[in-house]
Coordinates of C-alpha atoms and ligand atoms in Angstrom, one line a residue:
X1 CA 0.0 0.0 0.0
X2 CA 3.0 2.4 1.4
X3 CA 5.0 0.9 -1.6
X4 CA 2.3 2.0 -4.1
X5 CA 1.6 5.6 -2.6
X6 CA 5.7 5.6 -3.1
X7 CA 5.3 5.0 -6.7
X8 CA 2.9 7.0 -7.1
X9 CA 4.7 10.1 -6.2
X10 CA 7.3 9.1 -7.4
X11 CA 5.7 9.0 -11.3
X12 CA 3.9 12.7 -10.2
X13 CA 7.4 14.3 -9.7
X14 CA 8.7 12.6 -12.9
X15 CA 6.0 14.2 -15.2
X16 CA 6.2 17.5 -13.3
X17 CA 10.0 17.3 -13.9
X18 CA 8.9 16.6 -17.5
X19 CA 6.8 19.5 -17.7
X20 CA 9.4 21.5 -16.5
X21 CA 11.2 23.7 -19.4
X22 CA 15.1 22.0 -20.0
X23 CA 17.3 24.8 -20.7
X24 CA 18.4 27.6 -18.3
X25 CA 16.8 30.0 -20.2
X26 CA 13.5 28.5 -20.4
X27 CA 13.2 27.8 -17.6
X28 CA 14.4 31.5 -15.8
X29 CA 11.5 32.5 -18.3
X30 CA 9.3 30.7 -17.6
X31 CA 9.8 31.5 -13.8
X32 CA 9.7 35.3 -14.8
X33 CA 6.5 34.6 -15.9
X34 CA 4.9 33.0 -13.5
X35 CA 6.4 35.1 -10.6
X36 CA 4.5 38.3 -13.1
X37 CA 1.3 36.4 -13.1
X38 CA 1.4 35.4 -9.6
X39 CA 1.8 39.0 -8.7
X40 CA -0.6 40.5 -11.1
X41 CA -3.3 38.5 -10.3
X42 CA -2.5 39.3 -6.4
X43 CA -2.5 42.7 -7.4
X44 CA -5.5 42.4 -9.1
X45 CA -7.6 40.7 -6.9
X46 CA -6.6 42.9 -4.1
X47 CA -7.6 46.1 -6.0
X48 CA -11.0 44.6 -6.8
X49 CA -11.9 43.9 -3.5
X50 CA -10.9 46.9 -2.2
X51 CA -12.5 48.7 -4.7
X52 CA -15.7 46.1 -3.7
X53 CA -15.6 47.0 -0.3
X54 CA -15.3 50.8 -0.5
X55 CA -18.3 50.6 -2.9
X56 CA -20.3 48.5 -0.1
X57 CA -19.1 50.6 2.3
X58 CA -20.4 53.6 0.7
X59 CA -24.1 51.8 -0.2
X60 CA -24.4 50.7 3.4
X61 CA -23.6 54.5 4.5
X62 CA -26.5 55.8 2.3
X63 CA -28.7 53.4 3.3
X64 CA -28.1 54.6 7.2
X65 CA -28.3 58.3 6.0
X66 CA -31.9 57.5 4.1
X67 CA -32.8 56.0 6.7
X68 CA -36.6 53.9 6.3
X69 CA -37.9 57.4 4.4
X70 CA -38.8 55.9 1.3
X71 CA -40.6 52.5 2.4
X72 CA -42.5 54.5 4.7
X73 CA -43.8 56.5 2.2
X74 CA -44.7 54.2 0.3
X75 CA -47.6 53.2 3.0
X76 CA -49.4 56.1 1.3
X77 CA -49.8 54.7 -2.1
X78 CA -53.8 54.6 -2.8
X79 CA -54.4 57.8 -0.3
X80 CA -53.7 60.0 -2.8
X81 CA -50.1 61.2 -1.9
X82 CA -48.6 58.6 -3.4
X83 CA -44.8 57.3 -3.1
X84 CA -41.9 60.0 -2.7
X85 CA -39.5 59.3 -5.0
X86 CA -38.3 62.5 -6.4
X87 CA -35.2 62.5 -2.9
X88 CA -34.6 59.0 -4.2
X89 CA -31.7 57.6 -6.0
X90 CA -33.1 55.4 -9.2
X91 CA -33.4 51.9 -7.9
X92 CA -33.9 52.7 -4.4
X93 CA -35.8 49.6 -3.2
X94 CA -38.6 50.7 -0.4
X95 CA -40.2 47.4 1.3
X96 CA -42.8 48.1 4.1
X97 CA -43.1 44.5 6.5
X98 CA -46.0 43.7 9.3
X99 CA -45.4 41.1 11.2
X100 CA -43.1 40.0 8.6
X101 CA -45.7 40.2 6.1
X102 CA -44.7 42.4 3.0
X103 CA -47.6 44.9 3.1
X104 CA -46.2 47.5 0.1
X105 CA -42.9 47.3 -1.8
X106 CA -41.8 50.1 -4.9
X107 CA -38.6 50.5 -6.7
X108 CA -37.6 53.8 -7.6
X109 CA -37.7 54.1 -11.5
X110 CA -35.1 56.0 -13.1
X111 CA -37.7 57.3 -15.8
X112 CA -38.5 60.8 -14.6
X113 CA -41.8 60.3 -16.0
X114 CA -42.8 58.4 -13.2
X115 CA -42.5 60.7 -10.7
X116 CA -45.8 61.9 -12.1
X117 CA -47.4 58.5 -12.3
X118 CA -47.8 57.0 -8.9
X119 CA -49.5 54.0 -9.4
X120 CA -47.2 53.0 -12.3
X121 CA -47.2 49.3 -12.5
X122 CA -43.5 49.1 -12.6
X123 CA -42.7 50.4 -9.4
X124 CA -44.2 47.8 -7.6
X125 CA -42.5 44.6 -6.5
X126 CA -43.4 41.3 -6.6
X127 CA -41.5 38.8 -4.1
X128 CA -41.0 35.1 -4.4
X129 CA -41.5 33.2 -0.6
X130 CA -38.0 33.2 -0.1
X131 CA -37.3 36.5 -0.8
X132 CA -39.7 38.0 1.5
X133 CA -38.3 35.1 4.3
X134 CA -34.9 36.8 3.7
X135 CA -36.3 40.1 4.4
X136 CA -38.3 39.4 7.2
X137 CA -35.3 37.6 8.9
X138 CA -33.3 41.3 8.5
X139 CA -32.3 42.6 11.6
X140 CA -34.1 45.4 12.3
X141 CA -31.5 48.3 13.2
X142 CA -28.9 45.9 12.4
X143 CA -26.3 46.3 9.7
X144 CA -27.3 46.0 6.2
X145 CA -27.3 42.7 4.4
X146 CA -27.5 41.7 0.8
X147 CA -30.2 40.3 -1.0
X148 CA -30.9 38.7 -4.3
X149 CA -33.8 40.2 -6.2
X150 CA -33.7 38.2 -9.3
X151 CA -32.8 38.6 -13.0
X152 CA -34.1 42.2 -13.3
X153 CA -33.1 43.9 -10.0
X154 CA -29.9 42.2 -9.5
X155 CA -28.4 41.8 -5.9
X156 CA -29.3 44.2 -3.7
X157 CA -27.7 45.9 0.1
X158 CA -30.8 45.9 2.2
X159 CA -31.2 47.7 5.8
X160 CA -34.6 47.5 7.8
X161 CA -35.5 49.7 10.6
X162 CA -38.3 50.0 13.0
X163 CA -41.2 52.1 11.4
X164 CA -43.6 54.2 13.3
X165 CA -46.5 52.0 14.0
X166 CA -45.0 48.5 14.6
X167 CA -44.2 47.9 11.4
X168 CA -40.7 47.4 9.8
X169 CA -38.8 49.6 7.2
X170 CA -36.5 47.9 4.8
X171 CA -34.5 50.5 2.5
X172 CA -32.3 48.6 -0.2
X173 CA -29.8 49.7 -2.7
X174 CA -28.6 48.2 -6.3
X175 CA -25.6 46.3 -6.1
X176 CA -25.4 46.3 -9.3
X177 CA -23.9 49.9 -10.1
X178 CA -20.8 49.2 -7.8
X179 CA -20.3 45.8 -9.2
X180 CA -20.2 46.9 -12.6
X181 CA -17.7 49.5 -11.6
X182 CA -15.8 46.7 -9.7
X183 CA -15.8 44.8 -12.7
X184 CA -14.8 47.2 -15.2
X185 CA -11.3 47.7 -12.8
X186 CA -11.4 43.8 -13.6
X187 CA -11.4 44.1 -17.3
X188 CA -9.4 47.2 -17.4
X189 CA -6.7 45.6 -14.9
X190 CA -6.6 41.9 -17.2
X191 CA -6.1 44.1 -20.1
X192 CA -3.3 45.5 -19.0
X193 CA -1.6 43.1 -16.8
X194 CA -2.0 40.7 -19.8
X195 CA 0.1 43.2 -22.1
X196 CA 2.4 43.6 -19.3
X197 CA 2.9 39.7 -19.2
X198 CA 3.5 39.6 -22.9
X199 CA 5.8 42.7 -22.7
X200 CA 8.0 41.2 -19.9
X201 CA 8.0 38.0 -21.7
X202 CA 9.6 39.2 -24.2
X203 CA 11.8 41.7 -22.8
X204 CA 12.7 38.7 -20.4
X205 CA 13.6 36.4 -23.5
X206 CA 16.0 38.9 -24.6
X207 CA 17.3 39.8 -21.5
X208 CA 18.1 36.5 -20.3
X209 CA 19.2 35.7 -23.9
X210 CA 21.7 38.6 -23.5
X211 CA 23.0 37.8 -20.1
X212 CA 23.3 34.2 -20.9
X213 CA 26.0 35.1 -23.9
X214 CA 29.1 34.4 -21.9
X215 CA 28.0 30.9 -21.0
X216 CA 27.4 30.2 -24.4
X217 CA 30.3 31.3 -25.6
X218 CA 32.1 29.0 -22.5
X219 CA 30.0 25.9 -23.7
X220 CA 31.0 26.8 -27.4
X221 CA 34.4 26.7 -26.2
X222 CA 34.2 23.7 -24.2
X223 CA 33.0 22.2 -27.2
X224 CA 35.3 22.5 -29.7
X225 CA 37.9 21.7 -27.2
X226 CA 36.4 18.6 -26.7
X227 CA 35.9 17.6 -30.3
X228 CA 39.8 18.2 -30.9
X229 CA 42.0 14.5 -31.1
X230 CA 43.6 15.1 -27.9
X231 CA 44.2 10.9 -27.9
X232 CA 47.9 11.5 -29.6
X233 CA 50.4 13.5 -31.6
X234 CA 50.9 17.3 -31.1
X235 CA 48.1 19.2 -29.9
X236 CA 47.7 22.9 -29.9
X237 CA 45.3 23.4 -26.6
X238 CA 45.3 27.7 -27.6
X239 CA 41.5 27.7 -27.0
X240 CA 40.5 30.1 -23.9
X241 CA 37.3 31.2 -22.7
X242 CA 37.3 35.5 -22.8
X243 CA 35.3 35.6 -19.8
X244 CA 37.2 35.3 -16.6
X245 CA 36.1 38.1 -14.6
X246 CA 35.9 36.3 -11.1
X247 CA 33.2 38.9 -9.8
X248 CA 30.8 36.8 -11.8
X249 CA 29.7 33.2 -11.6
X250 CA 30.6 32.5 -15.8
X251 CA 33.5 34.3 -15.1
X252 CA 34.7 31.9 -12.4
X253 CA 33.8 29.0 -14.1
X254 CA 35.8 30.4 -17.7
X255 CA 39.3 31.1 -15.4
X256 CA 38.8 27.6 -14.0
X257 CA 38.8 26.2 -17.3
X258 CA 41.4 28.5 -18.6
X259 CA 43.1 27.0 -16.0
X260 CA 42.5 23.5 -16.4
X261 CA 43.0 24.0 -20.0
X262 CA 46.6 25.2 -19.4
X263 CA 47.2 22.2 -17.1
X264 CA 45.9 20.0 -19.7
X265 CA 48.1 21.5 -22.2
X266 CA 50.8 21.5 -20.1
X267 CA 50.3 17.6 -19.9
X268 CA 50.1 17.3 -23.4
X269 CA 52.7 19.1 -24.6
X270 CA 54.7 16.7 -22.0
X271 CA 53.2 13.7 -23.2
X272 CA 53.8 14.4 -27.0
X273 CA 57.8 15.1 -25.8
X274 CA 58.1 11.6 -24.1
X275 CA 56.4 10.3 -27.3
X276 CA 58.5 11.7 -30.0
X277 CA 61.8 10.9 -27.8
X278 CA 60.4 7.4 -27.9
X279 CA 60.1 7.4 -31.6
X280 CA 63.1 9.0 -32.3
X281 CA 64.6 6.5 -29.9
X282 CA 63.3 3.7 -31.8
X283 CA 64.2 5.2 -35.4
X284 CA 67.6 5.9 -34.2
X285 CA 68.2 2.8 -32.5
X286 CA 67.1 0.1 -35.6
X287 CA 68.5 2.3 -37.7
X288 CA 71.9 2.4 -35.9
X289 CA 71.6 -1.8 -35.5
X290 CA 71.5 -2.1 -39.4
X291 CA 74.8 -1.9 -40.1
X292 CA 75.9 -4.4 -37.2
X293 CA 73.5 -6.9 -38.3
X294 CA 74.8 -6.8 -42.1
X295 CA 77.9 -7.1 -41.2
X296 CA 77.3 -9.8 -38.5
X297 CA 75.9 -11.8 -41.6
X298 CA 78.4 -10.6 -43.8
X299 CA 81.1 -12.7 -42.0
X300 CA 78.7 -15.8 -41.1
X301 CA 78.6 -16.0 -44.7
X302 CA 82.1 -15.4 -45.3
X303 CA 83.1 -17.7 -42.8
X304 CA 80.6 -20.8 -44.5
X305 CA 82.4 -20.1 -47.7
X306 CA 85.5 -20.9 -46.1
X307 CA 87.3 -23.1 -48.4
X308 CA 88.6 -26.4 -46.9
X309 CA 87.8 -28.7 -43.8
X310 CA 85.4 -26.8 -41.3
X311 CA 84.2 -29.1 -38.8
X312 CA 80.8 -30.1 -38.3
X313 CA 79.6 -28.0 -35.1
X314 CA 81.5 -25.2 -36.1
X315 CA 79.4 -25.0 -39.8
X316 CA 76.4 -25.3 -37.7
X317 CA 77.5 -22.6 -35.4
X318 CA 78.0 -20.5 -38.5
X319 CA 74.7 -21.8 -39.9
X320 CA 72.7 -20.5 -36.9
X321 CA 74.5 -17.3 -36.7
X322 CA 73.0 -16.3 -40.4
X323 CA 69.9 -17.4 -39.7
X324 CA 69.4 -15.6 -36.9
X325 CA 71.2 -12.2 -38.1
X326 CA 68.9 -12.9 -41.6
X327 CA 65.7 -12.8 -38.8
X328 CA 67.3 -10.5 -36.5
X329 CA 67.8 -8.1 -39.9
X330 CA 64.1 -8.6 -40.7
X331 CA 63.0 -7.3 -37.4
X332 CA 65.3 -4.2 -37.4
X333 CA 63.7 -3.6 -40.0
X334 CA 59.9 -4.1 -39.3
X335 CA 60.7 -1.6 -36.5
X336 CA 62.5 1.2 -38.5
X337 CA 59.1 0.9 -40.4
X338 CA 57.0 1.1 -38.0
X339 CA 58.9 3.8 -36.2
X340 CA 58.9 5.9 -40.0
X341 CA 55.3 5.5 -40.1
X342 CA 54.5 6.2 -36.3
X343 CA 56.7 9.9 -37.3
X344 CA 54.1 10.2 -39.9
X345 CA 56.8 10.0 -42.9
X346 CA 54.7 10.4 -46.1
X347 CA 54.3 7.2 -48.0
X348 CA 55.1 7.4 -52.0
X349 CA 52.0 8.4 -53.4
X350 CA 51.6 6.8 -56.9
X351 CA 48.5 4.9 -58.7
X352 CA 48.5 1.2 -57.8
X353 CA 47.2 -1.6 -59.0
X354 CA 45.8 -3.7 -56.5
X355 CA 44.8 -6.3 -58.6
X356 CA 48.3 -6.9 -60.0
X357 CA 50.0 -6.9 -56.3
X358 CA 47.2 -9.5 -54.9
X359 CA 48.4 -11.7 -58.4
X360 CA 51.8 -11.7 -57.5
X361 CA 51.7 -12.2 -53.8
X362 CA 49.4 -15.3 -54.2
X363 CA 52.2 -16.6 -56.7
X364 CA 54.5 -16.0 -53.8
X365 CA 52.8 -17.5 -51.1
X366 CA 51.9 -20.5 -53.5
X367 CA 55.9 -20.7 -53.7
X368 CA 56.5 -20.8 -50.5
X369 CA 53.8 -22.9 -49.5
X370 CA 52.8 -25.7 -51.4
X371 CA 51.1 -27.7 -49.0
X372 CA 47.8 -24.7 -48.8
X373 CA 45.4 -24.5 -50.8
X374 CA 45.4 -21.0 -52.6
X375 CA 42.4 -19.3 -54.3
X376 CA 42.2 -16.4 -55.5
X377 CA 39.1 -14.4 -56.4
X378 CA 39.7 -11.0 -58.7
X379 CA 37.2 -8.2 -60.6
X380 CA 37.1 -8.3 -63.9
X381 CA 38.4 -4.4 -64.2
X382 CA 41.7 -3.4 -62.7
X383 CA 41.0 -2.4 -58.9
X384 CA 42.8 0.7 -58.4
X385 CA 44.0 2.6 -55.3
X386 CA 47.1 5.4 -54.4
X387 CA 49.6 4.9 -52.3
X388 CA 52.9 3.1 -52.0
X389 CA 52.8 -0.4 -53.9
X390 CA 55.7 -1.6 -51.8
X391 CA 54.3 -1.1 -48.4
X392 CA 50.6 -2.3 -50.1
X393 CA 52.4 -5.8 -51.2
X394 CA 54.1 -6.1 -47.9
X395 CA 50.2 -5.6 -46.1
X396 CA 49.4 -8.7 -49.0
X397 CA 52.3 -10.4 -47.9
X398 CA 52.4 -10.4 -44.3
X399 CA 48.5 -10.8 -44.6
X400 CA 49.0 -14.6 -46.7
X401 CA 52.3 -15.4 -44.3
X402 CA 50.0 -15.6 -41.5
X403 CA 47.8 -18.1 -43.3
X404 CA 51.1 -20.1 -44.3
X405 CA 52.3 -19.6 -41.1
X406 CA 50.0 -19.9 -38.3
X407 CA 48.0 -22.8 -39.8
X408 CA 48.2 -25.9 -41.0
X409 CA 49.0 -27.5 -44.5
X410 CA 45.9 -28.3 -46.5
X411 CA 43.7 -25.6 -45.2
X412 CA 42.0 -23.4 -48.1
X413 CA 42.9 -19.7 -48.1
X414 CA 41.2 -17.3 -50.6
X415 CA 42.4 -13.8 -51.1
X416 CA 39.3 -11.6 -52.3
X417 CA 39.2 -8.0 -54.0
X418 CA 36.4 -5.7 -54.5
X419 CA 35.3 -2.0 -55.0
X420 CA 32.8 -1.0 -52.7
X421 CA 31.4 2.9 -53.3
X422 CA 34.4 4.7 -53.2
X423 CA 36.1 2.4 -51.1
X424 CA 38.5 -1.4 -51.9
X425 CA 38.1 -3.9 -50.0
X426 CA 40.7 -6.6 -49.7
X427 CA 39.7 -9.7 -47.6
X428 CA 42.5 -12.6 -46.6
X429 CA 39.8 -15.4 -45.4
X430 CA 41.3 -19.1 -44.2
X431 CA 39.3 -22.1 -42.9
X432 CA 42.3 -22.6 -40.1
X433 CA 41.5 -23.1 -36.2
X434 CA 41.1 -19.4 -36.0
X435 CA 42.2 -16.6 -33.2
X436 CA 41.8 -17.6 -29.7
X437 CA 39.5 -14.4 -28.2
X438 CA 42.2 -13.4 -25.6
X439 CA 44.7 -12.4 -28.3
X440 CA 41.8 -11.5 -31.2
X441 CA 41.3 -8.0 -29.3
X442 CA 45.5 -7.2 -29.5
X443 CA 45.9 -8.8 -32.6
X444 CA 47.3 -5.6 -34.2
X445 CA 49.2 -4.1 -31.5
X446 CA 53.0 -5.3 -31.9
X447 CA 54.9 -7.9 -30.0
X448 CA 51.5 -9.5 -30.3
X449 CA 51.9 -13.2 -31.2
X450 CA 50.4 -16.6 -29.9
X451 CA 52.3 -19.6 -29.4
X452 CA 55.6 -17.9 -28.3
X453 CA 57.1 -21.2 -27.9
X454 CA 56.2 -22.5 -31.1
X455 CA 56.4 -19.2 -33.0
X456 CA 59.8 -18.5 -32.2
X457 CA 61.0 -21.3 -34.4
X458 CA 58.8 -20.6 -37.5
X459 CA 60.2 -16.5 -37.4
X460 CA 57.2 -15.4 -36.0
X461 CA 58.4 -11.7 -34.5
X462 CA 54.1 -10.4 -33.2
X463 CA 55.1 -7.4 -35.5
X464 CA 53.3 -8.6 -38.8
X465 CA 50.0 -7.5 -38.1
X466 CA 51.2 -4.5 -36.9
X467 CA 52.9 -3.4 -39.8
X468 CA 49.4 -4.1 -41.7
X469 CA 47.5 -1.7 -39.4
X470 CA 50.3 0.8 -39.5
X471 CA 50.6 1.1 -43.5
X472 CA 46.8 0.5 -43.9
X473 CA 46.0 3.3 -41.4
X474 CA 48.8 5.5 -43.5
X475 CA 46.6 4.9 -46.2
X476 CA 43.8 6.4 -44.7
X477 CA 42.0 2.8 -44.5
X478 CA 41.0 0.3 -41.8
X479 CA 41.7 -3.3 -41.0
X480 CA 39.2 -5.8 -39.2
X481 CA 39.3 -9.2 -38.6
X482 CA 36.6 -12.0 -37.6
X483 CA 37.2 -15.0 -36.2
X484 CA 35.7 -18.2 -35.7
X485 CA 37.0 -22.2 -36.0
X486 CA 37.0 -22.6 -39.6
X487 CA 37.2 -19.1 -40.7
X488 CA 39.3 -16.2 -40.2
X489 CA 39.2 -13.1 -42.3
X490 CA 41.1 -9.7 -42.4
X491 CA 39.6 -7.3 -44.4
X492 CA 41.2 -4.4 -45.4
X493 CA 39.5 -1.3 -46.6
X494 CA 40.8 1.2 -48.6
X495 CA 40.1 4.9 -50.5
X496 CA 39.6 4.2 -54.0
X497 CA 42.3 5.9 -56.3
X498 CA 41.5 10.1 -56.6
X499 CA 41.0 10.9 -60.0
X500 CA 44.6 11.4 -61.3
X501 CA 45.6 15.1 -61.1
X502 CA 47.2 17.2 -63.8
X503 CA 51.0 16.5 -63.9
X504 CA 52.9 19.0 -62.5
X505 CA 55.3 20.8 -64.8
X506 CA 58.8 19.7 -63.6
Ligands
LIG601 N1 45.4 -16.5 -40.2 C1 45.6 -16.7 -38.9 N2 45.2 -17.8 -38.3 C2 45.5 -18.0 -37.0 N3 46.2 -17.2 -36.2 C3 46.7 -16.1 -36.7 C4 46.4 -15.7 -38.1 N4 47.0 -14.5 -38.4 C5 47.6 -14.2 -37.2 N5 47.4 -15.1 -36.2 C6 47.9 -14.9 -34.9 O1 48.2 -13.6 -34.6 C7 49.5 -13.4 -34.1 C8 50.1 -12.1 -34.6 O2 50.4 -12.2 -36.0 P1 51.6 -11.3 -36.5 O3 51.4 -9.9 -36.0 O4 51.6 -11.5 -38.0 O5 52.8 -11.9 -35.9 P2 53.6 -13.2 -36.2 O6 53.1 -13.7 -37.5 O7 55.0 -12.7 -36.4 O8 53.4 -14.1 -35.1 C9 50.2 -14.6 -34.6 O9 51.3 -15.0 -33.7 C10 49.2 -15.7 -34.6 O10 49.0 -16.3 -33.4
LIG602 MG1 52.9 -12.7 -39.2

């Protein structure tokens, strides 16, 4: 029962929260507004009953001052004399009671005619039971009361008084003068309170428009900030909000984002150092083992060619030594790519043909391993791309060395290619055991590589796949792979070739 009460509330102050206008400015508005009405019609109502009351006030006061004069005339209708009207405001109700009986009523008529015409018929009063009840039951002497008199008459302030021979005097004047006036000040007031509404809504839209400027111009800031690639690389943080005064509250929050914008360039700046050491670093460093690992082969090779006797473990020795330099040469290698592309070196930029690179590095890998099955499905037109075709046929190559590599003899691998709106998709597929999930996510990040144990001894370095994403992403493409048992596809998408541009004169 509680619970549902709970839940009851709980949905009323949801939809009122709904109802409720979202943005700042709406909703200062809106309370603008309602704080205007609010007062207006407290302003308004006040006025109108004060006005009300005076009006009373004044009716009651006449009524006192004329006393029973007119009802008590009236008691002389038929003799002759007739009613005297001609001291009487136009309305002026005269009811003569006896033992709260009605025994003569008249209103006065405004017509001046009248006054001639004593026994018009429209002076005279007719009352229903409950009126005359409600006059009878007037205190006599007491203060005046109101009374309803129907369609015609309107509502009425009646007083009685004690006549001269027993009987009772009631004297009564129209409401309805004073509550016309009352609500005339009611029209005039809704009028103008309305316009004053309108006028303040509007001047309040602009005005809070105005004053909210410098917090759109913070969020504007705040935006583009954070749409700026602040992941990596050099970033220029030189965005700062103008408004910093700290006497107001924008103000306070623009210095406190100046500031944390400084801070956060500060970092940056930092960051992007540590990086481009790191890269230099790594550019310097496989550069600088080149020459060592040449030469290291250099002589194992030298040494092998050694005419005459060399014993047995000593050829081997030799044996491994080139081996290894040949691998240790291939990595040193893989890394000064890596580290050219991670400094953003522009690739060559010529027109390749991507159908004639997937041709030959099939033809490769059907070299170099026999025991696959290789398939190979091309468009009829020439698929065309720009870029660098050596770095393209090494994405191909390392691409189909996994295949060869990772899985086993036998397996089908099909190498696809196809224009897709603008773009070129290039999909390596295999039917091999697939990706384990742990190492699917990291597959492209370098050192990356699954069996270590095993891998070591068929050259696997975790650096192929990296050197796809690396080139591809130089490209301005994107590599994905899926993976299930049975199938595992990379797909490679890249820009389709830009329509060749004008030669330049050399
Ligand atoms: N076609 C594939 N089938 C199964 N595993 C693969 C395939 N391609 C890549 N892998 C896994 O991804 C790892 C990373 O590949 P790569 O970056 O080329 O390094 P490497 O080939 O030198 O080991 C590999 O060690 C292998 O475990
Ligand atoms: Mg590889």
């Amino acid at each position: 029962m509680n619970r549902a009460v709970n839940r009851a509330a709980k949905r009323a102050v949801n939809a009122a929260r709904k109802l409720l206008p979202r943005t700042l400015r709406a909703r200062l508005i809106a309370g603008l507004l309602v704080l205007l009405v609010v007062t207006c019609a407290a302003v308004g109502l006040a006025t109108a009953a004060a006005l009300r009351h005076f009006l009373v006030d004044r009716l009651d006061q006449q009524l006192t001052e004329a006393g029973g004069r007119y009802a008590a005339s009236l008691e002389h209708t038929g003799t002759g004399a007739g009613p005297d009207t001609r001291a009487q405001t136009p309305g002026t109700l005269g009811v003569r009671l006896l033992d709260g009986r009605v025994t003569a009523a008249g209103v006065v008529d405004g017509d001046a005619d009248d006054a001639d015409n004593p026994d018009d018929e429209d002076d005279r009063v007719a009352f229903s039971p409950a009126q005359q009840h409600a006059l009878a039951a007037l205190p006599v002497g007491g203060p005046a009361g109101t009374l309803d008199l129907g369609r015609t008459l309107g509502r009425y302030r009646v007083r009685a008084v004690a006549g001269r021979d027993g009987d009772v005097l009631v004297s009564g004047l129209p409401l309805r003068p004073a509550e016309d006036t009352v609500e005339r000040l009611e029209t005039l007031e809704l009028t103008v309170f309305a316009i004053a509404v309108a006028a303040a809504g509007a001047a309040g839209a602009v005005w809070v428009g105005w004053s909210l400027r410098p917090l759109r111009r913070v969020v504007g800031m705040a935006e583009r900030v954070s749409a700026l690639p602040l992941a990596s690389g050099a970033v220029m943080l030189a965005e700062r909000v103008p408004d910093d005064d700290p006497r107001t509250e924008v103000g306070r929050v623009g210095a406190a984002l100046n500031r944390m914008l400084g801070h956060v360039g500060d970092a940056l700046a930092r960051r992007h150092a540590v990086e481009e050491r790191l890269r230099a670093f790594a550019a310097d460093a496989s550069h600088e083992l080149r020459t060592p690992v040449a030469t290291v082969r250099g002589h194992a090779e030298l040494a092998l060619r050694h005419p005459g006797d060399v014993p047995a473990p000593v050829r081997h020795s030799l044996e491994r030594i080139d081996a290894e330099a040949l691998r240790m040469g291939a990595i040193v290698e893989d890394l000064l790519l890596l580290a050219r592309l991670d400094a953003g070196r522009p690739l060559a930029e010529a027109e390749v043909d991507l159908t004639r690179v997937a041709l030959n590095a099939v033809a490769d890998a059907r070299a170099a391993g026999p025991g696959h099955r290789w398939r190979l499905a091309l468009p009829e037109e020439p698929v065309l791309v720009s870029g660098d075709e050596h770095r393209l046929s090494q994405v191909v190559a390392n691409l189909l060395a996994n295949a060869r590599t990772h899985i086993p003899p036998g397996t089908g691998v099909e190498l696809s290619l196809e224009p897709a709106d603008g773009h070129v998709e290039l999909t390596v597929t295999d039917e091999g055991p697939g990706i384990a999930p742990e190492l699917l996510d990291r597959v492209f990040e370098r050192f990356v590589r699954g069996d270590r144990a095993r891998s070591r001894a068929t050259g696997s370095t975790g650096l192929g796949l990296a050197i796809v994403h690396a080139v591809v992403q130089a490209h301005g493409g994107t590599v994905t792979v899926a993976s299930r048992p049975g199938r595992t596809s990379f797909t490679v998408r890249l820009p389709g070739a830009r329509p060749a541009r004008p030669a330049r004169p050399a």
